[in-house]
Amino acid sequence: MSKTISVIGAGYVGLITGVGFARLGHNVICRDINKKAVDTINSGRSHIYEKGIDEILEKAVGKNLKATIDLKESVLTSDITFICVGTPSKDNGNINLKHVKEVIRDIGEILKEKSYHVIVVKSTVTPGTTEKIIIPLLERSSGKKVGIDFGVAVNPEFLREGVAIEDFLNPDRIIIGSYDQRSGDLTEELYSDFNCPVLRTDLKTAEMIKYASNAFLATKISFINEIGNICKGLGINIYDVAEGIALDHRISPHFLKSGLGFGGSCLPKDTKELVFKARSLGYEPNLLTSVIKVNEDQPKRLLNLVRKRINSFNGKKVAILGLSFKGDTDDTRDSQAFPVIKQLLKENANITAYDPKAEENTKILFEDQIQYADSAKAALENSDIALILTDWKEFENLDFDGMKKKIVIDARNIIKNKENIEYEGLCW
Ligand code: UDX
Ligand code: UDX
């Protein structure tokens, strides 16, 4: 049976969640504080780049999906509210709950006027947060009792940007942690069209499943990068090694792509937060700190490779191809391209960058310090060296004519056409 769902925060996660539920036939209200984003959504288009999203939005807007800046209307007219506002990390690695706390406090006020309502936390919060911070805040601001007057659940997302719609509609599993049976049942009903396993847990177990999943994926990447770094020294291609180990079903072929390391809004942040949490318990998480260290060293290794080929970056024209944290997204949060750019700027390189989608988001950090080209070809023109930092498919068969010297350092194993160039891979 279709339900009315409000989604608070219509960013990468919230908008996909809203669009996904609309596609399943539910009525959806997406609430965001960003008026421009709300207007764009209501015109049937997405304010973020994600494959396939505009097609669904166009059909759903005016039918069973709308966006608003009005939080009260969103909560009062819905059966269930998903919290999807961002939870960026503080500099020390601790989670920043500012946005979550603000909307939770406001929702509590609104709940004063509402009979039983379910709040589902989809934003990533460290284990214990919903129980110790979110529920007490809701009870205080609403004057009501959890489990009786309102329900609370945790339903983490496992969406990969670039294929997020596909991931929403074909999940490996649905994880639902709940305070009360009723809120868990209501959340589960929303996903009744799916055949995948549904795991019901308590609140903090569901929160931990999200962190453990991302920490494991991060570990897999740093593992393959470490083996890759050793392989490089031995003259072995890590991609051949990965193919060999992936045939063992216990290992699986996924997340074994060696290169510049992991970025994005989740893997770096969640791994660091888990380290912070562990330390707050008096436990030193040696494995996770190494995972982070290997990842932070990959951009440095890349620059060291380049230094072996050109003595100094001073005044050299460096073409950077790829700025987003991975291909098929405009998202640059924690992109591994950024530490490379920062260091090159420190060493007075003259950078021209190109990315099919991420130029605007890069300009937030590097407005005038680097030049932006409209195409890969234009970025390469007259450059001394090309660094390939993101796995955009359009880079596969580039021709490097027009470069001063055709030195190409590939940090993502994406270049197929290696004829007539001086090619080197980061770990292969
Ligand atoms: C999500 C999760 O919520 C986060 O916990 C996880 O770790 C990463 O993925 P994401 O959707 O990627 O975050 O963040 P973002 O694209 O920044 O979207 C957040 C949205 O919430 C923005 O559109 C922002 O305008 C909105 N917002 C923020 C509100 O509507 N209210 C606020 O108070 C703060
Ligand atoms: C991730 C998780 O996969 C998803 O389940 C979670 O909910 C959100 O975080 P996302 O950040 O969109 O998704 O990207 P993901 O595909 O996981 O890639 C993360 C980073 O790892 C990227 O920088 C990517 O380039 C890198 N990566 C990924 C590798 O370096 N090698 C690989 O084999 C896979």
Tab-separated table of C-alpha atoms and ligand atoms in Angstrom:
chain	number	residue	atom	x	y	z
A	1	MET	CA	0.000	0.000	0.000
A	2	SER	CA	1.432	3.377	-0.901
A	3	LYS	CA	2.450	5.739	1.876
A	4	THR	CA	3.274	9.430	2.080
A	5	ILE	CA	6.943	9.913	2.832
A	6	SER	CA	8.776	13.109	3.689
A	7	VAL	CA	12.503	13.239	3.003
A	8	ILE	CA	14.419	15.926	4.877
A	9	GLY	CA	17.533	17.012	2.963
A	10	ALA	CA	17.369	16.506	-0.796
A	11	GLY	CA	21.072	16.037	-1.580
A	12	TYR	CA	22.868	13.036	-3.069
A	13	VAL	CA	21.218	10.627	-0.649
A	14	GLY	CA	17.889	12.354	0.068
A	15	LEU	CA	16.951	13.064	-3.526
A	16	ILE	CA	17.757	9.514	-4.647
A	17	THR	CA	15.731	8.185	-1.719
A	18	GLY	CA	12.792	10.430	-2.632
A	19	VAL	CA	12.965	9.636	-6.306
A	20	GLY	CA	13.369	5.913	-5.547
A	21	PHE	CA	10.297	5.817	-3.292
A	22	ALA	CA	8.298	7.788	-5.875
A	23	ARG	CA	9.311	5.209	-8.475
A	24	LEU	CA	7.967	2.502	-6.139
A	25	GLY	CA	4.606	4.315	-6.169
A	26	HIS	CA	4.723	6.172	-2.835
A	27	ASN	CA	3.876	9.855	-2.427
A	28	VAL	CA	7.010	11.828	-1.660
A	29	ILE	CA	7.705	15.309	-0.289
A	30	CYS	CA	11.367	16.329	-0.487
A	31	ARG	CA	12.256	19.115	1.903
A	32	ASP	CA	15.435	21.131	1.576
A	33	ILE	CA	16.575	24.491	2.956
A	34	ASN	CA	18.112	25.314	-0.410
A	35	LYS	CA	15.366	27.162	-2.309
A	36	LYS	CA	17.209	26.906	-5.619
A	37	ALA	CA	17.444	23.119	-5.288
A	38	VAL	CA	13.734	22.954	-4.398
A	39	ASP	CA	12.758	25.006	-7.454
A	40	THR	CA	14.917	22.898	-9.738
A	41	ILE	CA	13.375	19.672	-8.426
A	42	ASN	CA	9.858	21.089	-8.857
A	43	SER	CA	10.683	21.869	-12.479
A	44	GLY	CA	11.313	18.147	-12.999
A	45	ARG	CA	15.109	18.323	-12.976
A	46	SER	CA	17.819	17.389	-10.504
A	47	HIS	CA	20.229	19.895	-8.940
A	48	ILE	CA	22.840	17.144	-8.605
A	49	TYR	CA	24.267	15.036	-11.411
A	50	GLU	CA	23.200	11.414	-11.150
A	51	LYS	CA	22.561	8.974	-13.997
A	52	GLY	CA	18.855	8.347	-14.699
A	53	ILE	CA	17.500	10.757	-12.095
A	54	ASP	CA	15.994	13.368	-14.447
A	55	GLU	CA	13.946	10.758	-16.307
A	56	ILE	CA	12.218	9.607	-13.093
A	57	LEU	CA	11.874	13.135	-11.701
A	58	GLU	CA	10.212	14.393	-14.854
A	59	LYS	CA	7.529	11.719	-14.589
A	60	ALA	CA	7.056	11.977	-10.818
A	61	VAL	CA	6.880	15.761	-10.331
A	62	GLY	CA	3.286	16.903	-10.490
A	63	LYS	CA	2.179	13.330	-9.845
A	64	ASN	CA	3.621	11.790	-6.682
A	65	LEU	CA	6.712	13.867	-5.846
A	66	LYS	CA	7.167	17.479	-4.909
A	67	ALA	CA	9.815	19.558	-3.189
A	68	THR	CA	9.358	22.260	-0.574
A	69	ILE	CA	11.273	24.346	1.936
A	70	ASP	CA	8.411	23.945	4.404
A	71	LEU	CA	9.400	21.460	7.115
A	72	LYS	CA	6.082	21.658	8.957
A	73	GLU	CA	3.986	20.832	5.916
A	74	SER	CA	6.372	17.967	5.045
A	75	VAL	CA	6.056	16.311	8.438
A	76	LEU	CA	2.353	16.973	9.047
A	77	THR	CA	1.224	15.656	5.666
A	78	SER	CA	3.347	12.478	5.756
A	79	ASP	CA	3.238	9.120	7.582
A	80	ILE	CA	6.971	8.717	7.869
A	81	THR	CA	9.956	11.099	7.759
A	82	PHE	CA	13.451	10.211	6.508
A	83	ILE	CA	16.349	12.298	7.822
A	84	CYS	CA	18.875	12.718	4.993
A	85	VAL	CA	20.722	15.931	5.848
A	86	GLY	CA	24.492	15.801	5.568
A	87	THR	CA	26.776	14.776	8.436
A	88	PRO	CA	30.172	16.188	7.455
A	89	SER	CA	33.205	15.349	9.579
A	90	LYS	CA	34.822	17.900	11.851
A	91	ASP	CA	38.566	18.390	11.315
A	92	ASN	CA	39.390	16.057	14.213
A	93	GLY	CA	37.475	13.165	12.609
A	94	ASN	CA	34.471	13.461	14.894
A	95	ILE	CA	31.056	13.568	13.256
A	96	ASN	CA	29.349	16.979	12.916
A	97	LEU	CA	25.717	16.542	13.949
A	98	LYS	CA	24.777	20.215	13.631
A	99	HIS	CA	22.302	19.767	10.753
A	100	VAL	CA	20.797	16.585	12.166
A	101	LYS	CA	20.253	18.171	15.580
A	102	GLU	CA	18.664	21.281	14.077
A	103	VAL	CA	16.106	19.391	11.991
A	104	ILE	CA	15.394	16.898	14.789
A	105	ARG	CA	14.668	19.719	17.233
A	106	ASP	CA	12.319	21.375	14.707
A	107	ILE	CA	10.599	18.079	13.904
A	108	GLY	CA	10.058	17.496	17.632
A	109	GLU	CA	8.206	20.818	17.845
A	110	ILE	CA	6.035	19.820	14.884
A	111	LEU	CA	5.284	16.404	16.429
A	112	LYS	CA	3.365	18.219	19.196
A	113	GLU	CA	0.565	18.558	16.641
A	114	LYS	CA	0.751	15.034	15.269
A	115	SER	CA	-0.440	11.568	16.250
A	116	TYR	CA	1.961	8.582	15.923
A	117	HIS	CA	4.661	9.396	13.373
A	118	VAL	CA	7.839	7.567	12.386
A	119	ILE	CA	11.251	9.252	12.102
A	120	VAL	CA	13.819	7.254	10.138
A	121	VAL	CA	17.484	8.229	10.349
A	122	LYS	CA	19.174	7.648	6.990
A	123	SER	CA	22.018	10.128	7.479
A	124	THR	CA	25.121	8.286	8.611
A	125	VAL	CA	25.552	8.705	12.357
A	126	THR	CA	27.995	6.886	14.635
A	127	PRO	CA	26.677	3.938	16.670
A	128	GLY	CA	24.676	5.125	19.654
A	129	THR	CA	23.765	8.550	18.214
A	130	THR	CA	20.087	7.825	17.560
A	131	GLU	CA	19.578	6.345	21.025
A	132	LYS	CA	21.659	8.835	23.004
A	133	ILE	CA	21.183	12.107	21.094
A	134	ILE	CA	18.342	11.970	18.556
A	135	ILE	CA	15.642	10.299	20.689
A	136	PRO	CA	16.243	12.486	23.781
A	137	LEU	CA	16.120	15.604	21.556
A	138	LEU	CA	12.866	14.470	19.939
A	139	GLU	CA	11.301	13.689	23.328
A	140	ARG	CA	12.397	17.009	24.789
A	141	SER	CA	11.181	19.195	21.943
A	142	SER	CA	7.904	17.317	21.377
A	143	GLY	CA	7.086	16.601	25.026
A	144	LYS	CA	6.102	13.115	23.813
A	145	LYS	CA	7.324	9.577	24.451
A	146	VAL	CA	9.260	7.434	21.969
A	147	GLY	CA	7.696	4.046	21.223
A	148	ILE	CA	4.248	5.364	22.199
A	149	ASP	CA	3.655	8.747	20.570
A	150	PHE	CA	6.259	8.432	17.838
A	151	GLY	CA	8.576	5.746	16.490
A	152	VAL	CA	12.248	5.866	15.531
A	153	ALA	CA	14.188	3.708	13.066
A	154	VAL	CA	17.624	3.699	11.461
A	155	ASN	CA	17.780	2.711	7.798
A	156	PRO	CA	21.284	3.228	6.367
A	157	GLU	CA	21.838	3.721	2.657
A	158	PHE	CA	24.373	1.820	0.553
A	159	LEU	CA	24.064	3.882	-2.620
A	160	ARG	CA	27.067	4.368	-4.845
A	161	GLU	CA	27.027	7.732	-6.592
A	162	GLY	CA	26.828	7.292	-10.361
A	163	VAL	CA	24.705	4.138	-10.048
A	164	ALA	CA	22.636	5.294	-7.083
A	165	ILE	CA	19.199	4.838	-8.702
A	166	GLU	CA	20.133	1.332	-9.779
A	167	ASP	CA	21.424	0.609	-6.257
A	168	PHE	CA	18.213	1.950	-4.693
A	169	LEU	CA	16.019	-0.206	-6.930
A	170	ASN	CA	18.194	-3.362	-6.734
A	171	PRO	CA	19.622	-3.434	-3.218
A	172	ASP	CA	21.762	-6.292	-1.864
A	173	ARG	CA	19.992	-5.881	1.456
A	174	ILE	CA	17.800	-3.571	3.496
A	175	ILE	CA	18.943	-2.873	7.049
A	176	ILE	CA	16.331	-1.617	9.498
A	177	GLY	CA	17.160	-0.870	13.094
A	178	SER	CA	14.192	0.183	15.176
A	179	TYR	CA	13.322	1.353	18.671
A	180	ASP	CA	9.812	-0.063	18.479
A	181	GLN	CA	8.371	-2.901	16.398
A	182	ARG	CA	5.764	-0.627	14.803
A	183	SER	CA	8.259	1.847	13.312
A	184	GLY	CA	10.414	-1.030	11.976
A	185	ASP	CA	7.344	-2.668	10.383
A	186	LEU	CA	6.248	0.589	8.774
A	187	THR	CA	9.735	1.184	7.356
A	188	GLU	CA	9.913	-2.403	6.073
A	189	GLU	CA	6.542	-2.023	4.311
A	190	LEU	CA	7.984	0.737	2.122
A	191	TYR	CA	10.385	-1.769	0.599
A	192	SER	CA	7.835	-4.580	0.143
A	193	ASP	CA	8.432	-4.669	-3.651
A	194	PHE	CA	12.027	-5.859	-3.173
A	195	ASN	CA	13.118	-9.501	-2.952
A	196	CYS	CA	16.404	-8.883	-1.151
A	197	PRO	CA	17.087	-9.910	2.459
A	198	VAL	CA	15.768	-7.517	5.104
A	199	LEU	CA	17.704	-7.516	8.358
A	200	ARG	CA	15.962	-6.144	11.447
A	201	THR	CA	18.185	-5.001	14.309
A	202	ASP	CA	18.289	-2.541	17.165
A	203	LEU	CA	19.238	1.072	16.440
A	204	LYS	CA	22.969	1.019	17.159
A	205	THR	CA	23.569	-2.272	15.325
A	206	ALA	CA	22.065	-0.760	12.164
A	207	GLU	CA	24.266	2.321	12.624
A	208	MET	CA	27.345	0.098	13.030
A	209	ILE	CA	26.502	-1.999	9.948
A	210	LYS	CA	26.851	1.156	7.855
A	211	TYR	CA	30.240	2.073	9.365
A	212	ALA	CA	31.540	-1.489	9.211
A	213	SER	CA	30.485	-1.803	5.539
A	214	ASN	CA	32.269	1.380	4.522
A	215	ALA	CA	35.326	0.600	6.656
A	216	PHE	CA	35.546	-2.829	5.010
A	217	LEU	CA	35.318	-1.352	1.502
A	218	ALA	CA	37.986	1.211	2.424
A	219	THR	CA	40.156	-1.606	3.792
A	220	LYS	CA	39.797	-3.591	0.568
A	221	ILE	CA	40.958	-0.579	-1.461
A	222	SER	CA	43.942	0.217	0.789
A	223	PHE	CA	44.825	-3.490	0.808
A	224	ILE	CA	44.927	-3.700	-2.981
A	225	ASN	CA	46.839	-0.413	-3.128
A	226	GLU	CA	49.425	-1.722	-0.688
A	227	ILE	CA	49.836	-4.929	-2.704
A	228	GLY	CA	49.942	-2.712	-5.821
A	229	ASN	CA	52.746	-0.598	-4.385
A	230	ILE	CA	54.747	-3.765	-3.672
A	231	CYS	CA	53.938	-5.125	-7.156
A	232	LYS	CA	55.152	-1.899	-8.746
A	233	GLY	CA	58.556	-2.394	-7.112
A	234	LEU	CA	58.675	-5.944	-8.425
A	235	GLY	CA	57.582	-5.095	-11.984
A	236	ILE	CA	54.298	-7.018	-11.586
A	237	ASN	CA	50.955	-5.715	-12.855
A	238	ILE	CA	48.587	-5.455	-9.872
A	239	TYR	CA	45.550	-5.776	-12.162
A	240	ASP	CA	46.703	-9.263	-13.215
A	241	VAL	CA	47.226	-10.130	-9.560
A	242	ALA	CA	43.783	-8.766	-8.637
A	243	GLU	CA	42.204	-10.880	-11.372
A	244	GLY	CA	43.883	-13.928	-9.926
A	245	ILE	CA	42.845	-13.350	-6.339
A	246	ALA	CA	39.302	-12.289	-7.301
A	247	LEU	CA	38.590	-15.777	-8.617
A	248	ASP	CA	38.490	-16.938	-5.015
A	249	HIS	CA	34.803	-16.500	-4.161
A	250	ARG	CA	35.719	-15.554	-0.600
A	251	ILE	CA	37.507	-12.458	-1.938
A	252	SER	CA	35.236	-11.442	-4.912
A	253	PRO	CA	36.320	-9.168	-7.765
A	254	HIS	CA	34.729	-5.981	-6.429
A	255	PHE	CA	36.632	-3.094	-4.885
A	256	LEU	CA	39.999	-4.411	-6.003
A	257	LYS	CA	40.846	-1.551	-8.354
A	258	SER	CA	44.206	-0.230	-7.359
A	259	GLY	CA	45.084	3.430	-7.904
A	260	LEU	CA	44.882	6.847	-6.289
A	261	GLY	CA	42.711	5.563	-3.436
A	262	PHE	CA	39.265	6.267	-2.091
A	263	GLY	CA	37.488	9.610	-1.795
A	264	GLY	CA	33.857	10.673	-1.679
A	265	SER	CA	31.415	11.670	1.005
A	266	CYS	CA	31.477	8.378	2.886
A	267	LEU	CA	34.524	6.099	2.825
A	268	PRO	CA	37.150	8.590	4.109
A	269	LYS	CA	34.793	10.266	6.580
A	270	ASP	CA	33.235	7.097	7.983
A	271	THR	CA	36.594	5.367	8.432
A	272	LYS	CA	37.989	8.395	10.292
A	273	GLU	CA	34.892	8.635	12.463
A	274	LEU	CA	35.152	4.979	13.384
A	275	VAL	CA	38.757	5.566	14.454
A	276	PHE	CA	37.621	8.549	16.543
A	277	LYS	CA	34.837	6.489	18.126
A	278	ALA	CA	37.165	3.569	18.874
A	279	ARG	CA	39.678	5.882	20.551
A	280	SER	CA	36.926	7.421	22.660
A	281	LEU	CA	36.384	3.879	23.999
A	282	GLY	CA	40.082	3.485	24.783
A	283	TYR	CA	40.715	1.138	21.852
A	284	GLU	CA	43.449	1.917	19.304
A	285	PRO	CA	42.193	0.706	15.879
A	286	ASN	CA	45.546	-0.112	14.263
A	287	LEU	CA	44.105	-1.655	11.110
A	288	LEU	CA	41.808	1.296	10.344
A	289	THR	CA	44.515	3.895	10.980
A	290	SER	CA	46.739	2.040	8.499
A	291	VAL	CA	43.903	1.973	5.955
A	292	ILE	CA	43.723	5.772	6.205
A	293	LYS	CA	47.513	6.162	6.089
A	294	VAL	CA	47.861	4.025	2.926
A	295	ASN	CA	45.106	6.117	1.339
A	296	GLU	CA	46.689	9.433	2.279
A	297	ASP	CA	50.035	8.268	0.904
A	298	GLN	CA	48.772	7.361	-2.600
A	299	PRO	CA	48.654	10.991	-3.870
A	300	LYS	CA	52.186	11.494	-2.485
A	301	ARG	CA	53.383	8.352	-4.282
A	302	LEU	CA	51.898	9.693	-7.504
A	303	LEU	CA	53.820	12.953	-7.184
A	304	ASN	CA	57.026	11.072	-6.395
A	305	LEU	CA	56.581	9.082	-9.611
A	306	VAL	CA	56.248	12.310	-11.556
A	307	ARG	CA	59.284	13.846	-9.843
A	308	LYS	CA	61.380	10.977	-11.210
A	309	ARG	CA	60.508	12.128	-14.723
A	310	ILE	CA	60.631	15.907	-14.382
A	311	ASN	CA	63.018	17.473	-11.919
A	312	SER	CA	60.836	20.319	-10.757
A	313	PHE	CA	57.214	21.393	-11.164
A	314	ASN	CA	58.177	25.065	-11.125
A	315	GLY	CA	56.497	26.721	-14.135
A	316	LYS	CA	55.687	23.345	-15.739
A	317	LYS	CA	52.346	23.025	-17.427
A	318	VAL	CA	50.507	20.112	-15.823
A	319	ALA	CA	47.285	18.804	-17.349
A	320	ILE	CA	44.974	17.302	-14.724
A	321	LEU	CA	42.294	15.041	-16.164
A	322	GLY	CA	39.574	14.228	-13.642
A	323	LEU	CA	38.573	16.144	-10.517
A	324	SER	CA	35.567	14.248	-9.119
A	325	PHE	CA	36.229	11.558	-6.499
A	326	LYS	CA	35.334	8.906	-9.085
A	327	GLY	CA	33.857	8.771	-12.591
A	328	ASP	CA	30.160	9.411	-13.324
A	329	THR	CA	29.652	11.990	-10.601
A	330	ASP	CA	30.074	15.743	-10.184
A	331	ASP	CA	30.868	15.226	-6.498
A	332	THR	CA	34.334	16.337	-5.364
A	333	ARG	CA	33.990	15.732	-1.611
A	334	ASP	CA	37.300	14.331	-0.333
A	335	SER	CA	38.463	13.832	-3.916
A	336	GLN	CA	41.964	12.344	-4.066
A	337	ALA	CA	42.652	14.810	-6.900
A	338	PHE	CA	42.692	17.661	-4.368
A	339	PRO	CA	45.814	16.765	-2.345
A	340	VAL	CA	47.607	16.331	-5.687
A	341	ILE	CA	46.498	19.789	-6.861
A	342	LYS	CA	47.373	21.412	-3.517
A	343	GLN	CA	50.908	20.049	-3.587
A	344	LEU	CA	51.422	20.975	-7.242
A	345	LEU	CA	50.328	24.537	-6.474
A	346	LYS	CA	52.765	24.676	-3.551
A	347	GLU	CA	55.496	23.709	-5.993
A	348	ASN	CA	54.428	26.438	-8.462
A	349	ALA	CA	53.070	24.205	-11.200
A	350	ASN	CA	50.887	25.764	-13.840
A	351	ILE	CA	47.718	23.606	-13.789
A	352	THR	CA	45.065	23.241	-16.451
A	353	ALA	CA	42.293	20.892	-15.406
A	354	TYR	CA	39.415	19.200	-17.145
A	355	ASP	CA	36.521	17.181	-15.764
A	356	PRO	CA	33.307	16.386	-17.642
A	357	LYS	CA	31.095	17.290	-14.643
A	358	ALA	CA	33.058	18.474	-11.616
A	359	GLU	CA	34.466	21.855	-12.653
A	360	GLU	CA	31.879	23.891	-10.699
A	361	ASN	CA	32.402	21.923	-7.492
A	362	THR	CA	36.190	22.225	-7.846
A	363	LYS	CA	35.958	25.990	-8.252
A	364	ILE	CA	34.553	26.233	-4.720
A	365	LEU	CA	38.037	25.290	-3.491
A	366	PHE	CA	40.305	26.297	-6.374
A	367	GLU	CA	38.741	29.288	-8.105
A	368	ASP	CA	41.592	31.258	-9.654
A	369	GLN	CA	44.605	29.134	-8.787
A	370	ILE	CA	44.076	26.753	-11.670
A	371	GLN	CA	42.806	27.078	-15.205
A	372	TYR	CA	39.878	25.070	-16.490
A	373	ALA	CA	39.598	23.644	-19.986
A	374	ASP	CA	36.430	22.683	-21.860
A	375	SER	CA	37.800	19.374	-23.053
A	376	ALA	CA	40.581	16.910	-22.299
A	377	LYS	CA	42.197	17.841	-25.580
A	378	ALA	CA	42.294	21.548	-24.627
A	379	ALA	CA	43.775	20.750	-21.200
A	380	LEU	CA	46.514	18.654	-22.789
A	381	GLU	CA	47.532	21.350	-25.296
A	382	ASN	CA	51.199	22.305	-24.747
A	383	SER	CA	51.379	20.515	-21.405
A	384	ASP	CA	54.600	18.979	-20.070
A	385	ILE	CA	52.832	16.155	-18.305
A	386	ALA	CA	49.319	14.696	-17.969
A	387	LEU	CA	47.969	13.228	-14.735
A	388	ILE	CA	44.844	11.060	-14.981
A	389	LEU	CA	43.133	11.274	-11.600
A	390	THR	CA	39.546	10.074	-12.158
A	391	ASP	CA	38.217	7.040	-14.012
A	392	TRP	CA	35.999	8.832	-16.526
A	393	LYS	CA	35.275	6.496	-19.439
A	394	GLU	CA	35.861	9.278	-21.991
A	395	PHE	CA	39.579	9.249	-21.043
A	396	GLU	CA	40.031	5.642	-22.201
A	397	ASN	CA	40.953	6.359	-25.806
A	398	LEU	CA	42.337	9.879	-25.672
A	399	ASP	CA	45.011	10.878	-28.100
A	400	PHE	CA	47.766	12.933	-26.531
A	401	ASP	CA	48.854	14.861	-29.610
A	402	GLY	CA	49.428	18.504	-28.813
A	403	MET	CA	51.348	17.858	-25.574
A	404	LYS	CA	54.900	19.201	-25.406
A	405	LYS	CA	56.133	15.839	-24.211
A	406	LYS	CA	53.680	12.980	-24.094
A	407	ILE	CA	54.299	11.926	-20.499
A	408	VAL	CA	51.124	10.384	-19.102
A	409	ILE	CA	50.832	9.200	-15.504
A	410	ASP	CA	47.655	7.193	-14.999
A	411	ALA	CA	46.431	6.962	-11.410
A	412	ARG	CA	43.228	5.058	-12.257
A	413	ASN	CA	44.251	2.462	-14.863
A	414	ILE	CA	41.833	4.013	-17.343
A	415	ILE	CA	44.057	4.773	-20.354
A	416	LYS	CA	43.730	2.120	-23.069
A	417	ASN	CA	45.426	3.890	-25.927
A	418	LYS	CA	49.099	3.812	-24.886
A	419	GLU	CA	50.635	4.101	-28.331
A	420	ASN	CA	53.251	6.814	-28.861
A	421	ILE	CA	53.161	8.028	-25.288
A	422	GLU	CA	55.482	7.748	-22.301
A	423	TYR	CA	52.975	5.931	-20.062
A	424	GLU	CA	53.288	4.984	-16.417
A	425	GLY	CA	50.677	3.596	-14.044
A	426	LEU	CA	50.613	4.387	-10.338
A	427	CYS	CA	50.803	0.788	-9.054
A	428	TRP	CA	51.321	-1.139	-12.286
B	1	UDX	C1	24.427	11.850	2.876
B	1	UDX	C2	24.151	11.501	4.335
B	1	UDX	O1	23.062	12.169	4.816
B	1	UDX	C3	25.361	11.631	5.148
B	1	UDX	O2	25.106	11.339	6.473
B	1	UDX	C4	26.289	10.628	4.572
B	1	UDX	O3	27.411	10.490	5.330
B	1	UDX	C5	26.626	11.037	3.168
B	1	UDX	O4	25.469	11.039	2.421
B	1	UDX	P1	24.517	13.719	1.182
B	1	UDX	O5	23.141	13.467	0.710
B	1	UDX	O6	25.622	13.196	0.329
B	1	UDX	O7	24.690	13.167	2.674
B	1	UDX	O8	24.773	15.260	1.479
B	1	UDX	P2	24.367	16.528	0.604
B	1	UDX	O9	24.347	16.186	-0.840
B	1	UDX	O10	25.180	17.645	1.119
B	1	UDX	O11	22.840	16.733	0.995
B	1	UDX	C6	22.381	17.275	2.166
B	1	UDX	C7	21.154	18.144	1.817
B	1	UDX	O12	20.526	18.517	3.012
B	1	UDX	C8	21.524	19.422	1.058
B	1	UDX	O13	20.732	19.529	-0.100
B	1	UDX	C9	21.218	20.533	2.062
B	1	UDX	O14	20.770	21.725	1.460
B	1	UDX	C10	20.161	19.868	2.915
B	1	UDX	N1	20.033	20.390	4.273
B	1	UDX	C11	21.122	20.560	5.056
B	1	UDX	C12	18.776	20.687	4.773
B	1	UDX	O15	17.774	20.552	4.086
B	1	UDX	N2	18.678	21.116	6.054
B	1	UDX	C13	19.751	21.328	6.853
B	1	UDX	O16	19.607	21.736	7.992
B	1	UDX	C14	21.021	21.033	6.329
B	2	UDX	C1	30.216	4.502	-1.025
B	2	UDX	C2	29.698	3.084	-0.752
B	2	UDX	O1	30.072	2.225	-1.804
B	2	UDX	C3	28.202	3.100	-0.570
B	2	UDX	O2	27.722	1.806	-0.254
B	2	UDX	C4	27.918	4.062	0.566
B	2	UDX	O3	26.606	4.091	0.908
B	2	UDX	C5	28.402	5.430	0.206
B	2	UDX	O4	29.793	5.372	-0.003
B	2	UDX	P1	30.456	6.134	-3.086
B	2	UDX	O5	31.151	7.043	-2.116
B	2	UDX	O6	29.416	6.696	-3.980
B	2	UDX	O7	29.764	4.934	-2.292
B	2	UDX	O8	31.564	5.507	-4.018
B	2	UDX	P2	32.315	4.112	-4.162
B	2	UDX	O9	31.911	3.506	-5.451
B	2	UDX	O10	32.194	3.291	-2.949
B	2	UDX	O11	33.833	4.609	-4.324
B	2	UDX	C6	34.491	5.266	-3.259
B	2	UDX	C7	35.917	5.596	-3.639
B	2	UDX	O12	36.694	4.426	-3.736
B	2	UDX	C8	36.087	6.321	-4.979
B	2	UDX	O13	37.019	7.358	-4.828
B	2	UDX	C9	36.614	5.259	-5.913
B	2	UDX	O14	37.412	5.801	-6.941
B	2	UDX	C10	37.409	4.398	-4.947
B	2	UDX	N1	37.553	2.993	-5.389
B	2	UDX	C11	36.448	2.196	-5.464
B	2	UDX	C12	38.807	2.475	-5.676
B	2	UDX	O15	39.819	3.199	-5.574
B	2	UDX	N2	38.910	1.174	-6.038
B	2	UDX	C13	37.838	0.342	-6.136
B	2	UDX	O16	38.020	-0.827	-6.475
B	2	UDX	C14	36.567	0.872	-5.834
